[in-house]
CSV table of C-alpha atoms and ligand atoms in Angstrom, one decimal:
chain,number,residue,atom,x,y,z
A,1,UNK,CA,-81.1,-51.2,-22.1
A,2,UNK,CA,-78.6,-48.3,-21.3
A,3,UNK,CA,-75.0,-48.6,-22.5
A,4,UNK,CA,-73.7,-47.1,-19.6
A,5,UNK,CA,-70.2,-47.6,-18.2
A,6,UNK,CA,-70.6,-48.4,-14.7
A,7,UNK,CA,-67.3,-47.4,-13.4
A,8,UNK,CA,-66.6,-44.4,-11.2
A,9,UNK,CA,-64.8,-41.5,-13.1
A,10,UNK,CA,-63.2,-38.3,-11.3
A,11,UNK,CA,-62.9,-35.0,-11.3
A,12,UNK,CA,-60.4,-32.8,-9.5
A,13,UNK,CA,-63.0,-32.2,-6.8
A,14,UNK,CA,-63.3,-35.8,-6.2
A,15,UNK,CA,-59.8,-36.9,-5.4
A,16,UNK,CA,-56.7,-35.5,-3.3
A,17,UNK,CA,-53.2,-36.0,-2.8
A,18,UNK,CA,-52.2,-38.5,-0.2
A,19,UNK,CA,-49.4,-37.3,1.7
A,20,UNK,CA,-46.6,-39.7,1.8
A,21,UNK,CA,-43.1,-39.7,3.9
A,22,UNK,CA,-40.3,-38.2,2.0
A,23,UNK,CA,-36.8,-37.1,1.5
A,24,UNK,CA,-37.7,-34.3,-0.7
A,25,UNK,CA,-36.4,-31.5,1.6
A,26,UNK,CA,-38.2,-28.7,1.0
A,27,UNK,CA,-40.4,-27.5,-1.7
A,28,UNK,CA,-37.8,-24.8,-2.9
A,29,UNK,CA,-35.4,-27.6,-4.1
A,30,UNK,CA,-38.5,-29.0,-5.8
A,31,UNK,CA,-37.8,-29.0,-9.9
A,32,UNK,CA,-41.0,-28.5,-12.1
A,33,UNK,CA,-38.9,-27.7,-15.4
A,34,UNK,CA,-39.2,-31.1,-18.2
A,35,UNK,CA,-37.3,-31.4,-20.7
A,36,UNK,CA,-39.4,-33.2,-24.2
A,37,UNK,CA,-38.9,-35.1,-26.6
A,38,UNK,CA,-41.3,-35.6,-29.3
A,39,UNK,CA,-43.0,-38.7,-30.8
A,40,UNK,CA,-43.0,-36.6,-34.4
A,41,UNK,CA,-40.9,-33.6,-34.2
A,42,UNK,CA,-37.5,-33.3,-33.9
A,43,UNK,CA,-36.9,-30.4,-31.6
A,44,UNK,CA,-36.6,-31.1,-28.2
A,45,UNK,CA,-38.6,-28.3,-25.5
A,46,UNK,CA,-37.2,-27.7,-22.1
A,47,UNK,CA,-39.3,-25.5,-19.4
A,48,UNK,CA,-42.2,-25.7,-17.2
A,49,UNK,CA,-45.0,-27.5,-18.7
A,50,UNK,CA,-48.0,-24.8,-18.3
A,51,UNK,CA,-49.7,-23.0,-21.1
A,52,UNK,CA,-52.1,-20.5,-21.6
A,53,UNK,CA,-55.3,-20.9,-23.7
A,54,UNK,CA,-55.4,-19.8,-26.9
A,55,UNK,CA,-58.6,-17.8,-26.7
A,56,UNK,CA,-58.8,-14.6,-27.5
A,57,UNK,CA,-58.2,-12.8,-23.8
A,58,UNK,CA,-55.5,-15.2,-22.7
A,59,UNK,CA,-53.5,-15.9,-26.0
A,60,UNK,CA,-52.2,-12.6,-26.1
A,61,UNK,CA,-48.6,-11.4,-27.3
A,62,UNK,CA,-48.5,-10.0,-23.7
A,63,UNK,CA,-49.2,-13.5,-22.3
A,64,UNK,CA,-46.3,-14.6,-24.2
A,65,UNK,CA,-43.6,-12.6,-22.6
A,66,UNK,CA,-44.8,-13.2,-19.3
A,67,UNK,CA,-45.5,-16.5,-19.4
A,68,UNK,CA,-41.9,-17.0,-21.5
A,69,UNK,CA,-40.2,-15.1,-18.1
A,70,UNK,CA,-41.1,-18.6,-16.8
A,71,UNK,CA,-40.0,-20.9,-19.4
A,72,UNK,CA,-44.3,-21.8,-20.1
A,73,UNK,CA,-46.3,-21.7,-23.5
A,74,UNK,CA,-48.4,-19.3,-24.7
A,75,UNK,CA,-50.8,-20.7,-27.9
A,76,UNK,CA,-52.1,-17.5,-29.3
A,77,UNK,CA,-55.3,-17.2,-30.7
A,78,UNK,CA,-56.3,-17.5,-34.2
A,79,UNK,CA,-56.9,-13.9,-34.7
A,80,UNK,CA,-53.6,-12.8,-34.9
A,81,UNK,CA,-52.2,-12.0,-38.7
A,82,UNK,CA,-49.4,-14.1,-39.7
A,83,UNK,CA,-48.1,-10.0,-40.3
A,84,UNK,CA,-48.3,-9.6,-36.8
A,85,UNK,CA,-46.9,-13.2,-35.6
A,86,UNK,CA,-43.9,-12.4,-38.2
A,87,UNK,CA,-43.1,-9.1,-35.9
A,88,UNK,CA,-43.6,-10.6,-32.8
A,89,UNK,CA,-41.1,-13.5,-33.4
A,90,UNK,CA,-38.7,-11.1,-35.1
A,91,UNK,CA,-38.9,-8.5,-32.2
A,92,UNK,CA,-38.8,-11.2,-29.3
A,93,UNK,CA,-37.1,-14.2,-28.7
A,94,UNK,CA,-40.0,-16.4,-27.8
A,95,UNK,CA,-41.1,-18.4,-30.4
A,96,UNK,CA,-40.6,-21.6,-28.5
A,97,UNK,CA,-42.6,-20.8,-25.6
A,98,UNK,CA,-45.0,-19.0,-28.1
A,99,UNK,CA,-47.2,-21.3,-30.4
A,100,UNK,CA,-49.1,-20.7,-33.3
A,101,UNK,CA,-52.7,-21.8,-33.2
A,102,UNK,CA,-55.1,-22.6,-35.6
A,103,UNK,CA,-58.7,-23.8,-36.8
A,104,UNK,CA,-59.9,-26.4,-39.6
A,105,UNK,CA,-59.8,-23.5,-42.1
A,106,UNK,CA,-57.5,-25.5,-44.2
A,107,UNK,CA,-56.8,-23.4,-47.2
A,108,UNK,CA,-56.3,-20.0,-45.1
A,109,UNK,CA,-54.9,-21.5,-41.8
A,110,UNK,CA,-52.3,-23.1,-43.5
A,111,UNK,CA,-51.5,-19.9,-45.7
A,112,UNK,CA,-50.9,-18.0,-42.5
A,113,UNK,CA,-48.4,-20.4,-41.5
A,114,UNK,CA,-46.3,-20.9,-44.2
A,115,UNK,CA,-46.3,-16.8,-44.0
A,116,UNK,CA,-45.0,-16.8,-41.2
A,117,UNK,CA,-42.3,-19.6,-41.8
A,118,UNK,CA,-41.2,-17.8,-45.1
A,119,UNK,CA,-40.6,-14.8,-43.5
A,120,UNK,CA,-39.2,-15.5,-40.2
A,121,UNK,CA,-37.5,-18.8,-41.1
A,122,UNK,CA,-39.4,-20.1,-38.2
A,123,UNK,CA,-40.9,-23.6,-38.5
A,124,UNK,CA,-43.6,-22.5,-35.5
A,125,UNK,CA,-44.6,-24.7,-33.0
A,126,UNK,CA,-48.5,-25.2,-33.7
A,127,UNK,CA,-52.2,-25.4,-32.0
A,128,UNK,CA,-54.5,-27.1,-34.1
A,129,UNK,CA,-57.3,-26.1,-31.8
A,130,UNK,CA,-61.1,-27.8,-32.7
A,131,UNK,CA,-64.2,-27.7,-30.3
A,132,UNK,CA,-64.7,-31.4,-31.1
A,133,UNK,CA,-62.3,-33.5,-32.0
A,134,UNK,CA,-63.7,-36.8,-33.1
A,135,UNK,CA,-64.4,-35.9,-36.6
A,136,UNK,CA,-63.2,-38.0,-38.9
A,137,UNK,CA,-61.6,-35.5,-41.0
A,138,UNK,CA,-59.4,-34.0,-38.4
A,139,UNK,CA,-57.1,-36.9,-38.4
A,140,UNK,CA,-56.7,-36.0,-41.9
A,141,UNK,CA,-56.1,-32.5,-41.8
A,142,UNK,CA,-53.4,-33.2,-38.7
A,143,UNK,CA,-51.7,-35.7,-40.9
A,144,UNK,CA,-52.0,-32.7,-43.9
A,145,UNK,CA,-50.0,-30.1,-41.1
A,146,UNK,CA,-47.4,-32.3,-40.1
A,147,UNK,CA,-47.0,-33.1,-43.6
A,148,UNK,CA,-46.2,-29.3,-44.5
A,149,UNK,CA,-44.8,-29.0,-40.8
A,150,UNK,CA,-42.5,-32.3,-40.0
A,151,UNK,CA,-40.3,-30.4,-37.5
A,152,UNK,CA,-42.7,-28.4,-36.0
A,153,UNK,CA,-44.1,-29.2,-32.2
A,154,UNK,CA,-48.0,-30.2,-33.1
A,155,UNK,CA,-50.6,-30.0,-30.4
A,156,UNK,CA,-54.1,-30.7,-31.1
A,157,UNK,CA,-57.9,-31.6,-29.5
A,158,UNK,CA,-59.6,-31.4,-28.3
A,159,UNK,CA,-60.6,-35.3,-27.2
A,160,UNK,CA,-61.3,-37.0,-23.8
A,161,UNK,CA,-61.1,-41.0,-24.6
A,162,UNK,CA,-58.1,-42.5,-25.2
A,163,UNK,CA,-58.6,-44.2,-28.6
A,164,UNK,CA,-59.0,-40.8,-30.1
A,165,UNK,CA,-55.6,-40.0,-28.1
A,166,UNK,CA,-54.0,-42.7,-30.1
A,167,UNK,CA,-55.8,-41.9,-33.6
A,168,UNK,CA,-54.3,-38.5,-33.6
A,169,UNK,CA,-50.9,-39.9,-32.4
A,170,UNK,CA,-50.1,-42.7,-34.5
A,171,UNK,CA,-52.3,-41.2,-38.0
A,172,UNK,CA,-52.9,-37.2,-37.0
A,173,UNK,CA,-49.0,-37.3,-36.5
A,174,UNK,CA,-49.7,-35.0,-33.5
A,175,UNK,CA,-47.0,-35.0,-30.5
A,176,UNK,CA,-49.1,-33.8,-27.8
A,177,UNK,CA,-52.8,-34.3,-27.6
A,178,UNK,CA,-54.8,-32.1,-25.8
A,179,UNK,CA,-57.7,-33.4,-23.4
A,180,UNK,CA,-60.9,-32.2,-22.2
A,181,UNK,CA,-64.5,-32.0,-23.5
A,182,UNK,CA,-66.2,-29.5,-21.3
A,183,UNK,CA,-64.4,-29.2,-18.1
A,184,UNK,CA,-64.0,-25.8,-19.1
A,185,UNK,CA,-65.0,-22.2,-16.6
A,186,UNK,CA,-66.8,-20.5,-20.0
A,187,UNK,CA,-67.4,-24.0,-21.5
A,188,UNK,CA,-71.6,-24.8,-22.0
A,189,UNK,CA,-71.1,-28.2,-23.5
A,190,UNK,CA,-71.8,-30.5,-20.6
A,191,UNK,CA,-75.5,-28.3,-20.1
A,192,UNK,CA,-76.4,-28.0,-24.0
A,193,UNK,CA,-75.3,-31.1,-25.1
A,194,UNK,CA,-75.1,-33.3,-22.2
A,195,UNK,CA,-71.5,-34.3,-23.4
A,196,UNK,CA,-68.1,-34.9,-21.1
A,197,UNK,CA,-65.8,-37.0,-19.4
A,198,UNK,CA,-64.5,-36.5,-16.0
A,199,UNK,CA,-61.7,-34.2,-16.3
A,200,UNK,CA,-59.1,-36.5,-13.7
A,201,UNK,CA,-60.1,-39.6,-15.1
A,202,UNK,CA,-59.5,-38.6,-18.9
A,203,UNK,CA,-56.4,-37.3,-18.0
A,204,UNK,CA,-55.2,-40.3,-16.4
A,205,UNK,CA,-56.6,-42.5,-18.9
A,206,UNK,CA,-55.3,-40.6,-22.1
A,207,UNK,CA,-52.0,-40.1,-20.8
A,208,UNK,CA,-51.6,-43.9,-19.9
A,209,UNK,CA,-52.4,-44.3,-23.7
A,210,UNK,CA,-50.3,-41.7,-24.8
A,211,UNK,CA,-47.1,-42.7,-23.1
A,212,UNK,CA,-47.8,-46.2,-23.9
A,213,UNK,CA,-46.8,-45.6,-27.9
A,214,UNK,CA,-43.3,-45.4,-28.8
A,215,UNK,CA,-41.9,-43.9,-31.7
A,216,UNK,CA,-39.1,-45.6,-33.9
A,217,UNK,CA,-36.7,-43.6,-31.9
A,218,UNK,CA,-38.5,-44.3,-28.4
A,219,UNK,CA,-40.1,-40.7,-27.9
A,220,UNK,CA,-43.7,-40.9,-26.3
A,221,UNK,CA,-46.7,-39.4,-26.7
A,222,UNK,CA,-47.8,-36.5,-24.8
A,223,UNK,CA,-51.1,-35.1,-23.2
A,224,UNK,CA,-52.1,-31.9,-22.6
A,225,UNK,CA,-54.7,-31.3,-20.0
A,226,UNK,CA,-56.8,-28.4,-20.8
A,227,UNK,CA,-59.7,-27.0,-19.0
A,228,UNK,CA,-61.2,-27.2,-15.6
A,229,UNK,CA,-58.4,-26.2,-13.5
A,230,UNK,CA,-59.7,-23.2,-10.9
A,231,UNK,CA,-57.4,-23.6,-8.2
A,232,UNK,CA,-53.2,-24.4,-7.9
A,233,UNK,CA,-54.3,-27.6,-6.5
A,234,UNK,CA,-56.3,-28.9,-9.8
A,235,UNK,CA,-52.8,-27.9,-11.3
A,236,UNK,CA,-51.0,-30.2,-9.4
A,237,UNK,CA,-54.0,-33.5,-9.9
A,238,UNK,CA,-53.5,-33.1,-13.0
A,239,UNK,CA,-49.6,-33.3,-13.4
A,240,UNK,CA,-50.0,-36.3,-10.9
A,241,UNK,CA,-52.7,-37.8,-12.9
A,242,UNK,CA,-50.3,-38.1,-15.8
A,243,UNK,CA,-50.5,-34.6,-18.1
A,244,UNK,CA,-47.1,-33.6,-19.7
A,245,UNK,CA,-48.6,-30.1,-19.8
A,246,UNK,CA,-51.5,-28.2,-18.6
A,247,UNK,CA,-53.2,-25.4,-20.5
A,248,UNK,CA,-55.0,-22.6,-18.5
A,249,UNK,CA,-57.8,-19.9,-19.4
A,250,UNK,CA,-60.2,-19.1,-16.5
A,251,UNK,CA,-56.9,-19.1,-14.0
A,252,UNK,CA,-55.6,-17.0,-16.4
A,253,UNK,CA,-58.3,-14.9,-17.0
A,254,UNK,CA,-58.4,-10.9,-15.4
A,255,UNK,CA,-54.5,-11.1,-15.8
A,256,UNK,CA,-52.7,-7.8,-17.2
A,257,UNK,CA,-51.6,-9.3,-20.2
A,258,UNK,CA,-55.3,-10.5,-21.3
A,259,UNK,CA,-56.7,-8.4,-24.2
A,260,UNK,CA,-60.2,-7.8,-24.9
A,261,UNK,CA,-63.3,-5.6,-22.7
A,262,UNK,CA,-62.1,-4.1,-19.6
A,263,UNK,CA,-64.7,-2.8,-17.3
A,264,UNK,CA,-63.3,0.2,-15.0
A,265,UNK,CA,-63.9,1.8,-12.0
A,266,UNK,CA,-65.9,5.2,-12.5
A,267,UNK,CA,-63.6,7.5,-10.6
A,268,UNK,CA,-60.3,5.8,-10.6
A,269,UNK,CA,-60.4,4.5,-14.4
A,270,UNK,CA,-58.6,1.2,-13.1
A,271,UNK,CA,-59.3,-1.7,-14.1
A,272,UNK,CA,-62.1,-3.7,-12.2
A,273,UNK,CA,-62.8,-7.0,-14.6
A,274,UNK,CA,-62.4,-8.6,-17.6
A,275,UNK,CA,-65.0,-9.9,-19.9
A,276,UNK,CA,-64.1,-13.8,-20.1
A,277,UNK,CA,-66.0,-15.6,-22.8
A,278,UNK,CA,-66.0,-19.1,-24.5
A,279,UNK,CA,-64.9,-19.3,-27.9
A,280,UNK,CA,-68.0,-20.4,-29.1
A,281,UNK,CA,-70.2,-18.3,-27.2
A,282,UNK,CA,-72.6,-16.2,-29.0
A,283,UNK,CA,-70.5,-13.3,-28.0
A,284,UNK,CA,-67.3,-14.8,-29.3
A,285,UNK,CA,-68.9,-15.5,-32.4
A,286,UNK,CA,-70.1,-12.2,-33.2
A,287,UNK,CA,-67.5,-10.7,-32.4
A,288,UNK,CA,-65.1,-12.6,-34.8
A,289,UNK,CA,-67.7,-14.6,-37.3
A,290,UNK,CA,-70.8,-13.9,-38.7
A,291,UNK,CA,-72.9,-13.9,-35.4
A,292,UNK,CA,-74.3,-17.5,-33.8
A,293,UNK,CA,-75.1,-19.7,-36.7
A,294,UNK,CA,-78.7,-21.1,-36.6
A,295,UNK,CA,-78.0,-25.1,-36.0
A,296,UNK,CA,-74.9,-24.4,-33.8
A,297,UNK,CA,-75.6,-23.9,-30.4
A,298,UNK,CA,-73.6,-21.4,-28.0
A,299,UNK,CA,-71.5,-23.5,-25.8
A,300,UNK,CA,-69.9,-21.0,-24.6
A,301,UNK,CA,-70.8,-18.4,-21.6
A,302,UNK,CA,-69.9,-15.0,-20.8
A,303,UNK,CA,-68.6,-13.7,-17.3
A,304,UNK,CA,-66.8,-11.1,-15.7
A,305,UNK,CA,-63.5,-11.6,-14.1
A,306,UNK,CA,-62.0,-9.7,-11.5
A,307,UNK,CA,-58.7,-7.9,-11.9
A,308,UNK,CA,-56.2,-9.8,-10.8
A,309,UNK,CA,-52.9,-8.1,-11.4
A,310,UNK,CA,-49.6,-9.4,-13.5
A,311,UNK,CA,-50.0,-13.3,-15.0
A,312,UNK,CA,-46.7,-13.4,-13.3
A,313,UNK,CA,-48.9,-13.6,-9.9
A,314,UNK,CA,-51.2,-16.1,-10.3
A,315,UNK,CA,-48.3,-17.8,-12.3
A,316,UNK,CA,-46.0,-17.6,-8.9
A,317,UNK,CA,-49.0,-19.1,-6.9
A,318,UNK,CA,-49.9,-22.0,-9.4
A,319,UNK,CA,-45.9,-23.0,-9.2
A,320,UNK,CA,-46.1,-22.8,-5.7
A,321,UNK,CA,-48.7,-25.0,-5.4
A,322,UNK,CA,-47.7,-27.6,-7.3
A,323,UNK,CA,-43.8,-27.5,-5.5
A,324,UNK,CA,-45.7,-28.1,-2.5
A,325,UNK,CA,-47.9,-31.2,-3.9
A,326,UNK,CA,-44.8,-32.6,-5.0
A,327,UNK,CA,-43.3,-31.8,-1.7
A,328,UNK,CA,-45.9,-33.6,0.5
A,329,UNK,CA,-46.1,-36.6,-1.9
A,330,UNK,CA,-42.6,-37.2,-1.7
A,331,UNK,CA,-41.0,-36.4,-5.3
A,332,UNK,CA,-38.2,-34.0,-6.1
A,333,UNK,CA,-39.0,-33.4,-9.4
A,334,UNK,CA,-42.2,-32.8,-11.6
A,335,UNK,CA,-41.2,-35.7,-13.8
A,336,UNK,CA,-41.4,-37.6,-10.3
A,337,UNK,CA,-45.0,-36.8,-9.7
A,338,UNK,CA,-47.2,-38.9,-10.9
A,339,UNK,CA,-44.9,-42.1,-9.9
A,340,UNK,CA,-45.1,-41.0,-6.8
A,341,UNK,CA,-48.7,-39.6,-6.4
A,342,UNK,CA,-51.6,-41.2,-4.7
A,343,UNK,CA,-54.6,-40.4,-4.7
A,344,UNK,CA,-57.6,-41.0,-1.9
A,345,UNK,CA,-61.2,-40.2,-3.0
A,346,UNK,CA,-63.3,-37.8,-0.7
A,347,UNK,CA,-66.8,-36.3,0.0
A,348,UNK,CA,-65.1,-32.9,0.6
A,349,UNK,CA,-61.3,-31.4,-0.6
A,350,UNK,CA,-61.3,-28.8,1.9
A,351,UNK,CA,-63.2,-26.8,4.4
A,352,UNK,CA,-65.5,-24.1,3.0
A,353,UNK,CA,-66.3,-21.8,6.1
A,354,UNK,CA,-65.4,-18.4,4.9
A,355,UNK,CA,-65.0,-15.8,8.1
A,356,UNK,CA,-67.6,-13.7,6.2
A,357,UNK,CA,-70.4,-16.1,6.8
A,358,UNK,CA,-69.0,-16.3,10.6
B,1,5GP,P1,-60.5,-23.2,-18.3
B,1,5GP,O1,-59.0,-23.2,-17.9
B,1,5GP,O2,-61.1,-21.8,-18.4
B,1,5GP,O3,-61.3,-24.0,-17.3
B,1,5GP,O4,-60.6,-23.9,-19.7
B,1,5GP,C1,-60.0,-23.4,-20.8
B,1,5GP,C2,-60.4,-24.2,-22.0
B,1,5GP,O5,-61.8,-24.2,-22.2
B,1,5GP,C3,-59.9,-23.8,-23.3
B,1,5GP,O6,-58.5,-24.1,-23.5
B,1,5GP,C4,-60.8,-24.5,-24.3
B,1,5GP,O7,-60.4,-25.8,-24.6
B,1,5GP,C5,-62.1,-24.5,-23.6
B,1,5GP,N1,-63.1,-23.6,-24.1
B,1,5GP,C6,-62.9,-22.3,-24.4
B,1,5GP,N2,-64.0,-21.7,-24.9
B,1,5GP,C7,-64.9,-22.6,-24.9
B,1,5GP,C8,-66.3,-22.7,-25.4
B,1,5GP,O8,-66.9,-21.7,-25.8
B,1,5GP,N3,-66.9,-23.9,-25.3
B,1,5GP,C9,-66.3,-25.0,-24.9
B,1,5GP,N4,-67.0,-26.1,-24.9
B,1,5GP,N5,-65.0,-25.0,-24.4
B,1,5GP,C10,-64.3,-23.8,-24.5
């Protein structure tokens, strides 16, 4: 007999936003800045809860000072030195819309941090960034960072059910969990391995966990929804499904401040498109590893994304969006969305004819 769980779970392309009478003005007066408190760490965050991935096109130091012009999060990748990081944070004042990503490398990824704390007096706000989450000894080695970290913000995943959202809460010591197991634009998982969970639904589920624990001082947990957004209107399901923070790549992806292979116009020179790739594609793997190991497989794809201009573009259009959702569904504020959200469940979102096909 199949173990199957029978009920319906969403993804963004299933649902929309009901429209609902309000007295939320207009969308200008809408407010999409939070202000955080942590179930762990001490510091309190205050901005607009978007972040970009921390691969290694959208993580970028560049990312940062854009993405900082907006009060949002930029986890760099891995590959940075803690050298570099140390100049960075000296040089700008970002470090707490910048965070400091890492892998299950215990011995060297924790070196680099406490490089970078030493020298910079920084306590860095941290990543702890797996493919798969649900090992056993990443609840360890979360509990090990805060341990070495206890004031520091600590995000980690990724995970899409919610009694691995409170695992890493109440024994990883994590403050914000990040959800989604392969929602993602360069993400292969749900075609090699068959594996997921409905992006909408995990989000709604994990954050109704997450915010149900309390901490001794009544601080929540958090959730991070990452992966799967390509448009500002997954943006705003998934604030309204119940994500404290959303992180982006694809959207992200093509942006000036991305670093990596630019393909460019013959005569002009200018850039034409990026080269977007999963973190554990092949090509991601070679290019920072030793090449695809034999019994992993690549879930990761390669594609080219167009040029798109500054992140501060896309950025603009994504905040837009999502002042507009809150708008139309009556709340003034982002913290007000997802009280006041409903959503109805459709064949279609929207209407596809494109006046080239006309
Ligand atoms: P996107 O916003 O592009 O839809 O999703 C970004 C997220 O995809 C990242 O934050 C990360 O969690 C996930 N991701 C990045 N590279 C890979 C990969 O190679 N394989 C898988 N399974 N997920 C990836």
């Amino acid at each position: 007999m199949l173990k199957i769980d029978n009920d319906i779970k969403l993804d963004f392309d299933d649902v929309l936003l009901v429209p609902q009478r309000s007295y939320a003005a207009s969308r200008k007066e809408v407010n999409l800045k939070r202000n955080f408190k942590f179930y762990w760490s001490d510091k309190e965050w205050h901005g607009v809860p978007l972040m970009a991935a921390n691969m290694d096109t959208t993580g970028t130091f560049n990312m940062g000072i854009s993405l900082n012009n907006h009060e949002a999060i930029t986890c760099l990748h891995k590959y940075y030195s803690s050298d570099a990081i140390e100049g960075y944070y000296k040089y700008y004042n970002v470090e707490s819309n910048v965070w400091v990503s890492i892998g299950m490398d215990v011995e060297h990824e924790l070196e680099r941090l406490f490089k970078i704390e030493d020298n910079t007096s920084i306590q860095p706000n941290i990543c702890i960034d797996i493919a798969n989450g649900y090992t056993e000894k990443f609840i360890d080695y979360c509990a090990k960072v805060r341990l070495e970290f206890p004031n520091s913000i600590i995000m980690a995943g990724n995970v899409a059910t919610p009694e691995m959202v409170s695992e890493l809460i109440l024994h990883g010591e994590v403050d914000i969990v990040k959800v989604g197991i392969g929602p993602g634009s360069a993400c292969t998982t749900r075609l090699k391995a068959g594996v997921g969970y409905p992006q909408l639904s995990a989000i709604a589920e994990c954050s109704h966990v997450a915010h149900g624990l309390r901490s001794d001082t009544g601080r929540l947990g958090l959730i991070c929804a990452d992966g799967g957004c390509r448009y500002p209107a997954d943006v705003a399901k998934a604030y309204a499904a119940g994500a404290d923070f959303v992180m982006l790549g694809g959207m992200l992806a093509g942006t000036e401040e991305c670093e990596g292979e630019w393909i460019k116009y013959a005569d002009t020179h200018e850039k034409k498109s990026l080269v977007f790739y999963g973190m554990s594609s092949k090509k991601a793997q070679e290019k920072h590893g030793d090449g695809l190991l034999s019994y992993r497989s690549s879930e990761g794809r390669v594609k080219e994304i167009p040029y798109k201009g500054k992140a501060e573009l896309v950025v603009n259009d994504i905040l837009g969006g999502v002042r507009s959702a809150c708008a139309y569904t009556g709340a003034t504020s982002l913290k007000d969305f997802s009280k006041t959200a409903r959503f109805v469940r459709v064949n279609r979102t929207h209407n596809d004819l494109s006046v080239e096909e006309v």
